[in-house]
Every structure is written in structure tokens, then in C-alpha cells.
Amino acid sequence: MKDTHFYLSLFIVFFIIGSLPVLEKVTLGRLSPPQLAFLRGLSQTFFYGVLLYASGGLFELKTAPAKFVIFGLLQGVATAVMLYFYFSAMQHGEASTVKTLTSASPMLTYLLAIFFLKEPFSLERSIGILLVIAGIYLLMR
């Protein structure tokens, strides 16, 4: 059974992910995608810097295997590229359309997890993916 922290975390993520595109769309009326991505990255760096410093995790990072540090840095580059194109799409399209289409990304995660992480195939999840595709189709009409 999941604990309270799990459900609180999900609620916070749901609220932020659901409402942030509206603020992004408004902000992109005055800032370019690279400017917004830079400001977002700067605030995230500050937030995580304080969090890691306060928890001692910043010092533990020195002993992390180089392979995983490189993986972390590459994820940062991938996120930067993704944010640029996400903000570009948001700037030129409707927030609801962009968010609907990008919310389909868990389908790719599911397939990649099966092939690379050897997670089990599930008929129920596969049906769920088909329902998501149908839902996206209906929302985009």
C-alpha cells in the first residue's frame, strides 16, 4: 500500500503539470523559448543547489560513479533540447493542444521500459495505451 507521501507527491505533480502550461503560454508572449528555458533552468539550479547543500547530497555527488554523473549531465542536455522545442510549440500553438500531444509521452516510456529495462509486458497497460491514443484522437478533432 502506498503511503501519504506518495499520494501527496502525485497531487503536487498533477497540479503543477496541469497548470504550468497556462503560465508558460502567457510568459512566452513576452519571452523567447531560450529565455524562458534559461530562467527555468536557473531557478531549478538554485532550488536543487540549496536542497543538495542542506541535505549533504552535494558532497556525496563527489563520490558518485562518473558514468552516472555523465548520464545525469546528458539528461540535462536532453531536457534543454526538449524544453526549447516544447516552448516553441507552446508559443506557436494552443496550450491545450501542445499539452495533450506531449502528454502521450508515457506511451514511449512504456515501450522503452519493456525493451531496455526488461519490464513486463502487460495486456492491461497495452489496452490503456490504446485508450490514450483514442483519447488524444478525440481531443484533437
Tab-separated table of C-alpha atoms in Angstrom:
chain	number	residue	atom	x	y	z
A	1	MET	CA	0.000	0.000	0.000
A	2	LYS	CA	1.234	3.481	-0.876
A	3	ASP	CA	1.900	5.977	1.889
A	4	THR	CA	0.706	9.554	2.298
A	5	HIS	CA	3.954	10.944	0.866
A	6	PHE	CA	3.324	9.063	-2.390
A	7	TYR	CA	-0.179	10.473	-2.853
A	8	LEU	CA	0.806	13.989	-1.793
A	9	SER	CA	3.679	13.894	-4.286
A	10	LEU	CA	1.336	12.763	-7.068
A	11	PHE	CA	-1.154	15.514	-6.229
A	12	ILE	CA	1.541	18.206	-6.315
A	13	VAL	CA	2.902	16.898	-9.628
A	14	PHE	CA	-0.625	16.705	-11.084
A	15	PHE	CA	-1.392	20.281	-10.031
A	16	ILE	CA	1.873	21.728	-11.351
A	17	ILE	CA	1.879	19.781	-14.620
A	18	GLY	CA	-1.765	20.649	-15.211
A	19	SER	CA	-1.467	24.372	-14.525
A	20	LEU	CA	2.055	25.228	-15.680
A	21	PRO	CA	1.252	25.272	-19.434
A	22	VAL	CA	-1.106	28.223	-18.909
A	23	LEU	CA	1.671	30.224	-17.234
A	24	GLU	CA	4.149	29.092	-19.899
A	25	LYS	CA	1.858	30.297	-22.686
A	26	VAL	CA	1.436	33.711	-21.021
A	27	THR	CA	5.179	34.031	-20.381
A	28	LEU	CA	6.031	33.065	-23.958
A	29	GLY	CA	4.033	36.090	-25.081
A	30	ARG	CA	6.946	38.236	-23.854
A	31	LEU	CA	9.951	35.897	-23.671
A	32	SER	CA	11.537	33.650	-26.295
A	33	PRO	CA	11.757	29.884	-25.717
A	34	PRO	CA	15.512	30.060	-24.937
A	35	GLN	CA	14.956	32.920	-22.471
A	36	LEU	CA	12.221	31.046	-20.626
A	37	ALA	CA	14.230	27.813	-20.620
A	38	PHE	CA	17.258	29.691	-19.251
A	39	LEU	CA	15.262	31.295	-16.440
A	40	ARG	CA	13.637	27.984	-15.624
A	41	GLY	CA	16.991	26.220	-15.542
A	42	LEU	CA	18.499	28.956	-13.400
A	43	SER	CA	15.728	28.724	-10.820
A	44	GLN	CA	15.949	24.924	-10.823
A	45	THR	CA	19.721	25.064	-10.326
A	46	PHE	CA	19.265	27.365	-7.345
A	47	PHE	CA	16.482	25.210	-5.869
A	48	TYR	CA	18.413	21.957	-6.187
A	49	GLY	CA	21.677	23.560	-5.090
A	50	VAL	CA	20.080	24.656	-1.823
A	51	LEU	CA	18.331	21.292	-1.401
A	52	LEU	CA	21.508	19.276	-2.010
A	53	TYR	CA	23.608	21.534	0.185
A	54	ALA	CA	21.113	21.332	3.051
A	55	SER	CA	20.832	17.544	2.802
A	56	GLY	CA	24.545	16.862	2.326
A	57	GLY	CA	23.872	15.394	-1.101
A	58	LEU	CA	26.103	17.941	-2.796
A	59	PHE	CA	29.167	16.465	-1.100
A	60	GLU	CA	28.059	12.899	-1.824
A	61	LEU	CA	27.998	13.777	-5.519
A	62	LYS	CA	31.821	13.784	-5.470
A	63	THR	CA	31.832	10.033	-4.884
A	64	ALA	CA	29.196	9.177	-7.487
A	65	PRO	CA	30.443	6.947	-10.313
A	66	ALA	CA	31.491	9.031	-13.335
A	67	LYS	CA	29.179	7.015	-15.598
A	68	PHE	CA	26.125	8.169	-13.642
A	69	VAL	CA	27.323	11.769	-13.456
A	70	ILE	CA	27.633	11.715	-17.249
A	71	PHE	CA	24.155	10.178	-17.545
A	72	GLY	CA	22.806	12.977	-15.356
A	73	LEU	CA	24.506	15.645	-17.463
A	74	LEU	CA	23.218	14.104	-20.696
A	75	GLN	CA	19.700	14.100	-19.253
A	76	GLY	CA	20.145	17.822	-18.616
A	77	VAL	CA	21.093	18.370	-22.262
A	78	ALA	CA	18.113	16.288	-23.410
A	79	THR	CA	15.823	18.294	-21.134
A	80	ALA	CA	17.210	21.566	-22.511
A	81	VAL	CA	16.557	20.440	-26.096
A	82	MET	CA	13.083	19.196	-25.154
A	83	LEU	CA	12.212	22.471	-23.402
A	84	TYR	CA	13.314	24.523	-26.395
A	85	PHE	CA	11.021	22.631	-28.750
A	86	TYR	CA	8.207	22.362	-26.195
A	87	PHE	CA	8.283	26.132	-25.607
A	88	SER	CA	8.474	26.750	-29.369
A	89	ALA	CA	5.390	24.594	-29.897
A	90	MET	CA	3.656	26.310	-26.973
A	91	GLN	CA	4.495	29.750	-28.378
A	92	HIS	CA	3.043	28.941	-31.801
A	93	GLY	CA	0.167	26.635	-30.864
A	94	GLU	CA	-2.653	26.272	-28.400
A	95	ALA	CA	-1.573	25.316	-24.884
A	96	SER	CA	-4.251	22.628	-24.652
A	97	THR	CA	-3.170	21.047	-27.949
A	98	VAL	CA	0.539	21.072	-27.122
A	99	LYS	CA	-0.009	19.664	-23.639
A	100	THR	CA	-2.357	16.958	-24.929
A	101	LEU	CA	0.145	15.773	-27.519
A	102	THR	CA	3.127	15.883	-25.169
A	103	SER	CA	1.141	14.027	-22.526
A	104	ALA	CA	1.271	10.994	-24.785
A	105	SER	CA	4.959	10.522	-23.921
A	106	PRO	CA	4.262	7.797	-21.312
A	107	MET	CA	3.400	5.516	-24.241
A	108	LEU	CA	7.001	5.795	-25.441
A	109	THR	CA	8.246	5.308	-21.880
A	110	TYR	CA	6.209	2.101	-21.600
A	111	LEU	CA	7.661	0.664	-24.811
A	112	LEU	CA	11.236	1.670	-23.962
A	113	ALA	CA	10.877	0.209	-20.457
A	114	ILE	CA	9.806	-3.129	-21.929
A	115	PHE	CA	12.775	-3.294	-24.304
A	116	PHE	CA	15.572	-1.699	-22.275
A	117	LEU	CA	14.592	-2.196	-18.636
A	118	LYS	CA	13.005	-5.606	-19.229
A	119	GLU	CA	9.787	-4.524	-17.516
A	120	PRO	CA	6.968	-6.991	-18.110
A	121	PHE	CA	4.536	-6.593	-20.971
A	122	SER	CA	1.000	-6.117	-19.709
A	123	LEU	CA	-2.180	-6.548	-21.701
A	124	GLU	CA	-3.949	-4.097	-19.382
A	125	ARG	CA	-1.297	-1.405	-19.915
A	126	SER	CA	-1.323	-2.008	-23.655
A	127	ILE	CA	-5.085	-1.541	-23.710
A	128	GLY	CA	-4.570	1.608	-21.640
A	129	ILE	CA	-2.160	2.929	-24.264
A	130	LEU	CA	-4.709	2.262	-26.995
A	131	LEU	CA	-7.291	4.163	-24.942
A	132	VAL	CA	-4.853	7.077	-24.557
A	133	ILE	CA	-4.330	7.131	-28.330
A	134	ALA	CA	-8.097	7.110	-28.850
A	135	GLY	CA	-8.487	9.881	-26.280
A	136	ILE	CA	-5.854	12.034	-27.962
A	137	TYR	CA	-7.544	11.472	-31.300
A	138	LEU	CA	-10.890	12.579	-29.855
A	139	LEU	CA	-9.387	15.635	-28.152
A	140	MET	CA	-7.624	16.741	-31.336
A	141	ARG	CA	-10.741	16.616	-33.542
